[in-house]
Amino acid sequence: MIDLKRDGDVFVLRFDAGENRFHPDFIDAVGVALDEVERTEGPGALVTVGTGKFYSNGLDLEWLGANRDRFEEYLRTVNALYARFLSLPVPTVAALNGHAFAGGAMLALAHDFAVMRTDRGYFCLPEVDLGMSFTPGMSALIQARLTAPVAHEAMLTGRRYTAAEAQAAGIVARTAAEDQVLPAALELAASLAPKDGKVVGKIRTDMYAGTLAALRGPVF
Amino acid sequence: MIDLKRDGDVFVLRFDAGENRFHPDFIDAVGVALDEVERTEGPGALVTVGTGKFYSNGLDLEWLGANRDRFEEYLRTVNALYARFLSLPVPTVAALNGHAFAGGAMLALAHDFAVMRTDRGYFCLPEVDLGMSFTPGMSALIQARLTAPVAHEAMLTGRRYTAAEAQAAGIVARTAAEDQVLPAALELAASLAPKDGKVVGKIRTDMYAGTLAALRGPVF
Amino acid sequence: MIDLKRDGDVFVLRFDAGENRFHPDFIDAVGVALDEVERTEGPGALVTVGTGKFYSNGLDLEWLGANRDRFEEYLRTVNALYARFLSLPVPTVAALNGHAFAGGAMLALAHDFAVMRTDRGYFCLPEVDLGMSFTPGMSALIQARLTAPVAHEAMLTGRRYTAAEAQAAGIVARTAAEDQVLPAALELAASLAPKDGKVVGKIRTDMYAGTLAALRGPVF
């Protein structure tokens, strides 16, 4: 489902579950991997990457359909995942090998930077077209990481951003051809790995104190 | 004074009162029109547009001069108008056929998007040059919709933005020649009309919860 | 250490202490100069500029090393300096003749606008590489003045921005060759000097009420 490897100072967490939707087991497995990343002493950085056409499509709507009574608990778990990334004491880079949709797009925004594949794949918040809204924490995350006009358009129109459009909008830091997405993300992560993770975590946690509070607060 | 028509799924609210300053009767008439827009079931979107050289010049300083004792009440009414647009359960597009100054510029910012005329007309917040300041709600609105450097320059220098400059600054989404401003706004609105207005309203209201609270709070 | 002159309606506050680090005596002297600027009636604007290669390198780490027991008091004093600039009832322009690093970069951000030298000198927040973090007020200042993606990169990577990069990122308003930095800043300041300083101060203080509260609040 997921796979954690190390490439020099950089951990590579590969999501390997098709659309990489957030099944509770998937979220748990990611949490265990992040525990290992956090435990490691010395220089380090983390790259996450999906497989094939998908980085992640976000919420596991199939699981949710079968567990409607656990909706609130589930949203808390997802928000906690974003909060975990946003407060991780390690620089993080999302390698967007493919679609980053909805919750998967938000996961990308919870990283320090993202590198996006140029030939195909979109960054998209389709909630408005699915009849869904955002938890207060999700709104706070998106609005804290994007400029106001970009957050507005992304959240209210469900626009699908190509890599070039996402870079122009400041959603992703870099773009790369399919086979260069992971190498570019590794390079960026390696350049950040020498930084003191505790300091990175402290600065980031301070910067996004309000966002983290919202992600840890009520989901409705 | 105003005129509400329907073009397919799109309501067109035309301001037809010269400079379209916010006389209390003008604000009331807009409120009645928005009631009708809100009452309509099914797909829908709203375009607002002025007439001739003006989209709107904002506060009715002449009326205010004759009603100084009603200044606070008046500002509350104007802020409520912005809050009404910002929370409207319908996608909204401002067709800036001409000048959008001061309160009129803020009204444009209370829409989802704006299309601005290229050959003449400015977007301008001249308050600093008029010896005026902004209500907390107005500051919050402008700062919530523009990037920090743009809000700073617009509010503290009174810069007059042409359409091209406003688009580059992220103030307006599109620009068009005079006779294409309304058609472009209609096209954009029509593309948004299929979205569920309740969902649009919910997402937007959540995103701007703090701004709405400021617009509904004290004006001094 | 510092020198205050007047050029028409524009005050020029020159920092003339090498790297222009914030020794307590330096901060006191700047405060006295700002008192004089504030006392002056009529049109006015303020330009600050350094000397040689440095605009300012920020905190006086040497003095701090010898006065570790005064760390908290010192940070309060520095934050108060930023708050003083951010609430100054006069338009302000930083002429970045050279490096603006760390606390010096934040001082630049506390001005209305900055003009940056093109051939050499960087805008840089190197705290992450020095094992330092930001006070809540400093974080608030940086995040209030820069777009979200720019604040994120600047604070978490310690990137050194050239003048062209800083302008593209919206960190500085203008760039100029070495001998044109001060003239360009004077020209910009002179264009703002006719504005009513009390109105400028009121609008700016309202806009950044939250930032000012953070700068005046706890430093840890």
Short mmCIF file of N, CA and C in Angstrom, two decimals, chain A residues 41-191:
data_model
loop_
_atom_site.label_atom_id
_atom_site.label_comp_id
_atom_site.label_asym_id
_atom_site.label_seq_id
_atom_site.Cartn_x
_atom_site.Cartn_y
_atom_site.Cartn_z
N GLU A 41 17.72 10.34 13.25
CA GLU A 41 18.57 11.48 13.64
C GLU A 41 19.30 12.04 12.42
N GLY A 42 19.79 13.23 12.54
CA GLY A 42 20.65 13.80 11.52
C GLY A 42 19.89 14.40 10.35
N PRO A 43 20.62 14.80 9.30
CA PRO A 43 20.00 15.47 8.15
C PRO A 43 18.95 14.57 7.52
N GLY A 44 17.92 15.20 7.03
CA GLY A 44 16.88 14.39 6.40
C GLY A 44 15.84 15.25 5.75
N ALA A 45 15.17 14.65 4.77
CA ALA A 45 14.05 15.30 4.12
C ALA A 45 13.14 14.19 3.64
N LEU A 46 11.92 14.55 3.28
CA LEU A 46 10.94 13.54 2.87
C LEU A 46 10.33 13.91 1.53
N VAL A 47 10.32 12.93 0.63
CA VAL A 47 9.59 13.06 -0.63
C VAL A 47 8.44 12.07 -0.61
N THR A 48 7.23 12.53 -0.97
CA THR A 48 6.14 11.58 -1.19
C THR A 48 5.86 11.53 -2.68
N VAL A 49 5.45 10.36 -3.16
CA VAL A 49 5.18 10.19 -4.59
C VAL A 49 4.13 9.08 -4.75
N GLY A 50 3.32 9.18 -5.77
CA GLY A 50 2.35 8.13 -6.05
C GLY A 50 2.87 7.16 -7.08
N THR A 51 1.94 6.48 -7.75
CA THR A 51 2.33 5.50 -8.75
C THR A 51 1.41 5.64 -9.96
N GLY A 52 2.00 5.55 -11.13
CA GLY A 52 1.19 5.59 -12.35
C GLY A 52 0.55 6.94 -12.57
N LYS A 53 -0.76 6.93 -12.80
CA LYS A 53 -1.46 8.16 -13.16
C LYS A 53 -1.87 9.02 -11.96
N PHE A 54 -1.72 8.46 -10.75
CA PHE A 54 -2.27 9.15 -9.59
C PHE A 54 -1.23 9.48 -8.52
N TYR A 55 -1.27 10.72 -8.07
CA TYR A 55 -0.59 11.03 -6.82
C TYR A 55 -1.55 10.62 -5.70
N SER A 56 -2.72 11.25 -5.66
CA SER A 56 -3.77 10.82 -4.74
C SER A 56 -5.08 11.50 -5.12
N ASN A 57 -6.15 10.74 -5.03
CA ASN A 57 -7.48 11.29 -5.29
C ASN A 57 -8.22 11.64 -4.01
N GLY A 58 -7.54 11.56 -2.86
CA GLY A 58 -8.12 12.09 -1.63
C GLY A 58 -9.05 11.14 -0.90
N LEU A 59 -10.14 11.67 -0.39
CA LEU A 59 -11.04 10.89 0.46
C LEU A 59 -11.46 9.58 -0.20
N ASP A 60 -11.59 8.55 0.61
CA ASP A 60 -12.03 7.25 0.13
C ASP A 60 -13.55 7.21 0.20
N LEU A 61 -14.19 7.67 -0.88
CA LEU A 61 -15.64 7.82 -0.87
C LEU A 61 -16.34 6.47 -0.78
N GLU A 62 -15.70 5.44 -1.31
CA GLU A 62 -16.29 4.10 -1.24
C GLU A 62 -16.36 3.62 0.21
N TRP A 63 -15.22 3.78 0.90
CA TRP A 63 -15.21 3.40 2.32
C TRP A 63 -16.20 4.24 3.11
N LEU A 64 -16.24 5.53 2.80
CA LEU A 64 -17.15 6.44 3.50
C LEU A 64 -18.60 6.02 3.29
N GLY A 65 -18.92 5.60 2.05
CA GLY A 65 -20.29 5.19 1.75
C GLY A 65 -20.71 4.01 2.62
N ALA A 66 -19.76 3.16 2.97
CA ALA A 66 -20.07 1.99 3.78
C ALA A 66 -19.92 2.28 5.27
N ASN A 67 -19.46 3.50 5.60
CA ASN A 67 -19.23 3.84 7.02
C ASN A 67 -19.70 5.26 7.32
N ARG A 68 -20.93 5.52 6.91
CA ARG A 68 -21.45 6.88 7.04
C ARG A 68 -21.46 7.37 8.47
N ASP A 69 -21.63 6.47 9.41
CA ASP A 69 -21.68 6.89 10.81
C ASP A 69 -20.30 7.31 11.33
N ARG A 70 -19.27 7.07 10.54
CA ARG A 70 -17.93 7.44 11.00
C ARG A 70 -17.37 8.65 10.24
N PHE A 71 -18.28 9.39 9.60
CA PHE A 71 -17.88 10.52 8.75
C PHE A 71 -17.05 11.56 9.53
N GLU A 72 -17.57 11.97 10.68
CA GLU A 72 -16.89 13.01 11.45
C GLU A 72 -15.51 12.53 11.92
N GLU A 73 -15.50 11.31 12.46
CA GLU A 73 -14.23 10.73 12.93
C GLU A 73 -13.23 10.65 11.77
N TYR A 74 -13.74 10.26 10.60
CA TYR A 74 -12.88 10.12 9.42
C TYR A 74 -12.28 11.47 9.00
N LEU A 75 -13.13 12.50 8.98
CA LEU A 75 -12.62 13.82 8.59
C LEU A 75 -11.57 14.32 9.59
N ARG A 76 -11.77 13.99 10.86
CA ARG A 76 -10.77 14.35 11.86
C ARG A 76 -9.42 13.68 11.57
N THR A 77 -9.52 12.43 11.14
CA THR A 77 -8.31 11.67 10.84
C THR A 77 -7.58 12.26 9.63
N VAL A 78 -8.35 12.65 8.63
CA VAL A 78 -7.74 13.25 7.44
C VAL A 78 -7.10 14.60 7.79
N ASN A 79 -7.83 15.42 8.54
CA ASN A 79 -7.27 16.71 8.95
C ASN A 79 -6.00 16.51 9.80
N ALA A 80 -6.02 15.48 10.61
CA ALA A 80 -4.84 15.19 11.44
C ALA A 80 -3.64 14.82 10.56
N LEU A 81 -3.93 14.12 9.45
CA LEU A 81 -2.85 13.78 8.52
C LEU A 81 -2.23 15.05 7.93
N TYR A 82 -3.08 16.00 7.52
CA TYR A 82 -2.56 17.26 6.99
C TYR A 82 -1.75 17.98 8.07
N ALA A 83 -2.28 18.00 9.28
CA ALA A 83 -1.59 18.68 10.38
C ALA A 83 -0.24 18.01 10.65
N ARG A 84 -0.21 16.70 10.53
CA ARG A 84 1.04 15.96 10.75
C ARG A 84 2.10 16.40 9.74
N PHE A 85 1.72 16.46 8.47
CA PHE A 85 2.67 16.91 7.45
C PHE A 85 3.08 18.36 7.68
N LEU A 86 2.11 19.20 7.97
CA LEU A 86 2.39 20.63 8.11
C LEU A 86 3.29 20.92 9.32
N SER A 87 3.30 20.02 10.28
CA SER A 87 4.13 20.25 11.46
C SER A 87 5.34 19.32 11.52
N LEU A 88 5.57 18.56 10.46
CA LEU A 88 6.65 17.58 10.47
C LEU A 88 8.02 18.26 10.60
N PRO A 89 8.85 17.79 11.52
CA PRO A 89 10.15 18.43 11.72
C PRO A 89 11.17 17.98 10.69
N VAL A 90 10.79 18.06 9.44
CA VAL A 90 11.62 17.60 8.31
C VAL A 90 11.11 18.35 7.08
N PRO A 91 11.99 18.83 6.21
CA PRO A 91 11.51 19.43 4.95
C PRO A 91 10.81 18.37 4.10
N THR A 92 9.74 18.77 3.42
CA THR A 92 8.93 17.81 2.67
C THR A 92 8.68 18.31 1.24
N VAL A 93 8.70 17.38 0.32
CA VAL A 93 8.43 17.70 -1.09
C VAL A 93 7.47 16.66 -1.65
N ALA A 94 6.40 17.11 -2.28
CA ALA A 94 5.46 16.20 -2.93
C ALA A 94 5.85 16.08 -4.40
N ALA A 95 6.08 14.86 -4.85
CA ALA A 95 6.37 14.60 -6.26
C ALA A 95 5.05 14.19 -6.91
N LEU A 96 4.44 15.13 -7.63
CA LEU A 96 3.12 14.88 -8.21
C LEU A 96 3.27 14.18 -9.55
N ASN A 97 3.35 12.86 -9.48
CA ASN A 97 3.52 12.02 -10.65
C ASN A 97 2.27 11.94 -11.49
N GLY A 98 1.15 12.34 -10.90
CA GLY A 98 -0.12 12.25 -11.61
C GLY A 98 -1.15 13.09 -10.88
N HIS A 99 -2.41 12.76 -11.06
CA HIS A 99 -3.50 13.57 -10.50
C HIS A 99 -3.36 13.79 -8.99
N ALA A 100 -3.55 15.03 -8.61
CA ALA A 100 -3.69 15.39 -7.19
C ALA A 100 -5.04 16.07 -7.09
N PHE A 101 -6.03 15.31 -6.66
CA PHE A 101 -7.41 15.79 -6.65
C PHE A 101 -7.94 15.86 -5.22
N ALA A 102 -8.73 16.87 -4.97
CA ALA A 102 -9.49 16.98 -3.71
C ALA A 102 -8.55 16.80 -2.52
N GLY A 103 -8.84 15.83 -1.66
CA GLY A 103 -7.97 15.59 -0.50
C GLY A 103 -6.53 15.34 -0.88
N GLY A 104 -6.29 14.78 -2.08
CA GLY A 104 -4.92 14.54 -2.54
C GLY A 104 -4.22 15.84 -2.89
N ALA A 105 -4.99 16.80 -3.43
CA ALA A 105 -4.43 18.12 -3.72
C ALA A 105 -4.08 18.83 -2.41
N MET A 106 -4.94 18.67 -1.42
CA MET A 106 -4.66 19.29 -0.11
C MET A 106 -3.43 18.67 0.55
N LEU A 107 -3.28 17.35 0.36
CA LEU A 107 -2.09 16.70 0.91
C LEU A 107 -0.84 17.32 0.29
N ALA A 108 -0.88 17.56 -1.02
CA ALA A 108 0.26 18.20 -1.68
C ALA A 108 0.54 19.57 -1.05
N LEU A 109 -0.53 20.31 -0.74
CA LEU A 109 -0.36 21.65 -0.15
C LEU A 109 0.17 21.59 1.28
N ALA A 110 0.05 20.44 1.92
CA ALA A 110 0.58 20.30 3.29
C ALA A 110 2.08 20.04 3.29
N HIS A 111 2.67 19.86 2.10
CA HIS A 111 4.12 19.72 1.98
C HIS A 111 4.77 21.10 1.83
N ASP A 112 6.09 21.15 2.03
CA ASP A 112 6.78 22.43 1.83
C ASP A 112 6.73 22.86 0.37
N PHE A 113 6.94 21.91 -0.53
CA PHE A 113 6.96 22.23 -1.96
C PHE A 113 6.41 21.05 -2.74
N ALA A 114 6.02 21.34 -3.99
CA ALA A 114 5.57 20.28 -4.87
C ALA A 114 6.23 20.42 -6.23
N VAL A 115 6.51 19.29 -6.84
CA VAL A 115 7.02 19.23 -8.22
C VAL A 115 5.95 18.49 -9.02
N MET A 116 5.51 19.05 -10.13
CA MET A 116 4.36 18.50 -10.86
C MET A 116 4.73 18.07 -12.28
N ARG A 117 4.16 16.96 -12.67
CA ARG A 117 4.41 16.36 -13.99
C ARG A 117 3.75 17.17 -15.10
N THR A 118 4.52 17.39 -16.16
CA THR A 118 4.06 18.32 -17.20
C THR A 118 3.11 17.72 -18.23
N ASP A 119 3.28 16.47 -18.60
CA ASP A 119 2.54 15.98 -19.78
C ASP A 119 1.11 15.58 -19.48
N ARG A 120 0.85 15.19 -18.25
CA ARG A 120 -0.53 14.89 -17.90
C ARG A 120 -0.70 14.95 -16.39
N GLY A 121 -1.97 14.92 -15.96
CA GLY A 121 -2.25 15.03 -14.53
C GLY A 121 -2.67 16.44 -14.19
N TYR A 122 -3.62 16.56 -13.27
CA TYR A 122 -4.12 17.87 -12.86
C TYR A 122 -4.03 18.03 -11.34
N PHE A 123 -3.90 19.28 -10.94
CA PHE A 123 -4.15 19.66 -9.55
C PHE A 123 -5.55 20.23 -9.56
N CYS A 124 -6.43 19.71 -8.72
CA CYS A 124 -7.84 20.10 -8.79
C CYS A 124 -8.54 19.91 -7.46
N LEU A 125 -9.33 20.92 -7.09
CA LEU A 125 -10.21 20.82 -5.92
C LEU A 125 -11.65 20.76 -6.45
N PRO A 126 -12.15 19.57 -6.74
CA PRO A 126 -13.45 19.45 -7.41
C PRO A 126 -14.63 19.47 -6.45
N GLU A 127 -14.39 19.76 -5.18
CA GLU A 127 -15.46 19.66 -4.17
C GLU A 127 -16.73 20.37 -4.60
N VAL A 128 -16.57 21.60 -5.13
CA VAL A 128 -17.76 22.37 -5.48
C VAL A 128 -18.64 21.64 -6.49
N ASP A 129 -18.03 20.84 -7.36
CA ASP A 129 -18.81 20.10 -8.36
C ASP A 129 -19.31 18.76 -7.83
N LEU A 130 -18.82 18.37 -6.67
CA LEU A 130 -19.26 17.11 -6.05
C LEU A 130 -20.30 17.38 -4.98
N GLY A 131 -20.67 18.64 -4.81
CA GLY A 131 -21.65 18.97 -3.77
C GLY A 131 -21.06 18.91 -2.38
N MET A 132 -19.74 18.99 -2.30
CA MET A 132 -19.07 18.91 -0.99
C MET A 132 -18.50 20.28 -0.62
N SER A 133 -18.29 20.47 0.68
CA SER A 133 -17.59 21.67 1.09
C SER A 133 -16.31 21.24 1.80
N PHE A 134 -15.63 22.19 2.39
CA PHE A 134 -14.35 21.91 3.03
C PHE A 134 -14.50 22.03 4.55
N THR A 135 -13.79 21.22 5.28
CA THR A 135 -13.77 21.45 6.73
C THR A 135 -13.07 22.80 6.98
N PRO A 136 -13.33 23.42 8.12
CA PRO A 136 -12.63 24.68 8.43
C PRO A 136 -11.11 24.51 8.33
N GLY A 137 -10.61 23.38 8.74
CA GLY A 137 -9.17 23.15 8.66
C GLY A 137 -8.67 23.06 7.23
N MET A 138 -9.46 22.42 6.38
CA MET A 138 -9.08 22.31 4.97
C MET A 138 -9.08 23.69 4.30
N SER A 139 -10.14 24.47 4.55
CA SER A 139 -10.18 25.84 4.02
C SER A 139 -8.94 26.60 4.49
N ALA A 140 -8.65 26.48 5.76
CA ALA A 140 -7.52 27.22 6.33
C ALA A 140 -6.21 26.79 5.66
N LEU A 141 -6.05 25.49 5.44
CA LEU A 141 -4.83 24.98 4.81
C LEU A 141 -4.67 25.54 3.40
N ILE A 142 -5.72 25.44 2.61
CA ILE A 142 -5.63 25.91 1.22
C ILE A 142 -5.38 27.41 1.19
N GLN A 143 -6.10 28.15 2.02
CA GLN A 143 -5.97 29.60 2.02
C GLN A 143 -4.63 30.07 2.61
N ALA A 144 -4.03 29.24 3.44
CA ALA A 144 -2.73 29.61 4.02
C ALA A 144 -1.59 29.37 3.06
N ARG A 145 -1.79 28.50 2.08
CA ARG A 145 -0.69 28.11 1.20
C ARG A 145 -0.77 28.73 -0.19
N LEU A 146 -1.95 29.22 -0.56
CA LEU A 146 -2.11 29.82 -1.89
C LEU A 146 -2.41 31.30 -1.76
N THR A 147 -2.17 32.05 -2.81
CA THR A 147 -2.56 33.46 -2.78
C THR A 147 -4.10 33.53 -2.80
N ALA A 148 -4.61 34.65 -2.35
CA ALA A 148 -6.07 34.80 -2.22
C ALA A 148 -6.79 34.56 -3.55
N PRO A 149 -6.36 35.18 -4.67
CA PRO A 149 -7.09 34.95 -5.92
C PRO A 149 -7.03 33.48 -6.37
N VAL A 150 -5.91 32.82 -6.13
CA VAL A 150 -5.76 31.43 -6.55
C VAL A 150 -6.63 30.51 -5.68
N ALA A 151 -6.60 30.71 -4.37
CA ALA A 151 -7.45 29.90 -3.49
C ALA A 151 -8.92 30.07 -3.87
N HIS A 152 -9.31 31.31 -4.16
CA HIS A 152 -10.71 31.58 -4.53
C HIS A 152 -11.11 30.80 -5.78
N GLU A 153 -10.30 30.93 -6.82
CA GLU A 153 -10.65 30.25 -8.07
C GLU A 153 -10.61 28.72 -7.89
N ALA A 154 -9.57 28.23 -7.21
CA ALA A 154 -9.44 26.78 -7.06
C ALA A 154 -10.61 26.19 -6.29
N MET A 155 -11.00 26.86 -5.21
CA MET A 155 -12.04 26.31 -4.34
C MET A 155 -13.45 26.52 -4.88
N LEU A 156 -13.66 27.59 -5.62
CA LEU A 156 -15.04 27.92 -6.04
C LEU A 156 -15.36 27.53 -7.48
N THR A 157 -14.36 27.20 -8.27
CA THR A 157 -14.65 26.79 -9.65
C THR A 157 -14.26 25.35 -9.93
N GLY A 158 -13.45 24.74 -9.07
CA GLY A 158 -13.00 23.39 -9.34
C GLY A 158 -12.09 23.30 -10.55
N ARG A 159 -11.43 24.41 -10.88
CA ARG A 159 -10.54 24.44 -12.05
C ARG A 159 -9.48 23.34 -11.98
N ARG A 160 -9.24 22.72 -13.12
CA ARG A 160 -8.16 21.73 -13.23
C ARG A 160 -6.91 22.43 -13.72
N TYR A 161 -5.89 22.47 -12.90
CA TYR A 161 -4.64 23.14 -13.25
C TYR A 161 -3.66 22.14 -13.84
N THR A 162 -3.16 22.44 -15.03
CA THR A 162 -2.03 21.68 -15.55
C THR A 162 -0.79 22.10 -14.77
N ALA A 163 0.30 21.41 -15.01
CA ALA A 163 1.54 21.72 -14.29
C ALA A 163 1.96 23.16 -14.54
N ALA A 164 1.91 23.58 -15.81
CA ALA A 164 2.34 24.94 -16.13
C ALA A 164 1.44 25.97 -15.45
N GLU A 165 0.13 25.69 -15.47
CA GLU A 165 -0.81 26.61 -14.82
C GLU A 165 -0.62 26.62 -13.31
N ALA A 166 -0.36 25.45 -12.75
CA ALA A 166 -0.17 25.37 -11.30
C ALA A 166 1.10 26.11 -10.87
N GLN A 167 2.12 26.03 -11.70
CA GLN A 167 3.35 26.74 -11.37
C GLN A 167 3.13 28.26 -11.48
N ALA A 168 2.45 28.68 -12.55
CA ALA A 168 2.18 30.11 -12.71
C ALA A 168 1.34 30.65 -11.56
N ALA A 169 0.46 29.80 -11.02
CA ALA A 169 -0.43 30.22 -9.93
C ALA A 169 0.25 30.10 -8.57
N GLY A 170 1.48 29.59 -8.53
CA GLY A 170 2.18 29.44 -7.26
C GLY A 170 1.71 28.24 -6.45
N ILE A 171 1.01 27.31 -7.10
CA ILE A 171 0.54 26.11 -6.41
C ILE A 171 1.68 25.11 -6.26
N VAL A 172 2.47 24.95 -7.31
CA VAL A 172 3.64 24.07 -7.25
C VAL A 172 4.88 24.89 -7.53
N ALA A 173 6.00 24.44 -6.98
CA ALA A 173 7.25 25.19 -7.11
C ALA A 173 7.96 24.89 -8.41
N ARG A 174 7.84 23.65 -8.88
CA ARG A 174 8.56 23.24 -10.08
C ARG A 174 7.69 22.31 -10.90
N THR A 175 8.09 22.16 -12.17
CA THR A 175 7.44 21.18 -13.03
C THR A 175 8.53 20.36 -13.69
N ALA A 176 8.17 19.16 -14.15
CA ALA A 176 9.16 18.29 -14.77
C ALA A 176 8.47 17.26 -15.64
N ALA A 177 9.18 16.76 -16.64
CA ALA A 177 8.66 15.68 -17.46
C ALA A 177 8.46 14.44 -16.58
N GLU A 178 7.60 13.54 -17.07
CA GLU A 178 7.19 12.39 -16.26
C GLU A 178 8.36 11.72 -15.53
N ASP A 179 9.41 11.39 -16.30
CA ASP A 179 10.50 10.64 -15.68
C ASP A 179 11.44 11.52 -14.87
N GLN A 180 11.18 12.81 -14.85
CA GLN A 180 12.03 13.71 -14.08
C GLN A 180 11.36 14.24 -12.82
N VAL A 181 10.09 13.88 -12.61
CA VAL A 181 9.37 14.41 -11.45
C VAL A 181 10.02 13.95 -10.15
N LEU A 182 10.23 12.65 -10.03
CA LEU A 182 10.84 12.16 -8.79
C LEU A 182 12.28 12.64 -8.64
N PRO A 183 13.10 12.55 -9.69
CA PRO A 183 14.47 13.09 -9.56
C PRO A 183 14.49 14.56 -9.15
N ALA A 184 13.60 15.37 -9.74
CA ALA A 184 13.58 16.79 -9.39
C ALA A 184 13.17 16.98 -7.93
N ALA A 185 12.20 16.18 -7.49
CA ALA A 185 11.76 16.28 -6.09
C ALA A 185 12.89 15.82 -5.15
N LEU A 186 13.60 14.79 -5.55
CA LEU A 186 14.72 14.30 -4.73
C LEU A 186 15.81 15.36 -4.64
N GLU A 187 16.09 16.01 -5.76
CA GLU A 187 17.11 17.05 -5.78
C GLU A 187 16.74 18.20 -4.86
N LEU A 188 15.47 18.62 -4.97
CA LEU A 188 15.00 19.72 -4.12
C LEU A 188 15.06 19.30 -2.65
N ALA A 189 14.61 18.08 -2.36
CA ALA A 189 14.62 17.60 -0.97
C ALA A 189 16.05 17.49 -0.45
N ALA A 190 16.95 16.99 -1.28
CA ALA A 190 18.35 16.84 -0.85
C ALA A 190 18.97 18.21 -0.53
N SER A 191 18.54 19.24 -1.27
CA SER A 191 19.08 20.57 -1.00
C SER A 191 18.58 21.11 0.33
#
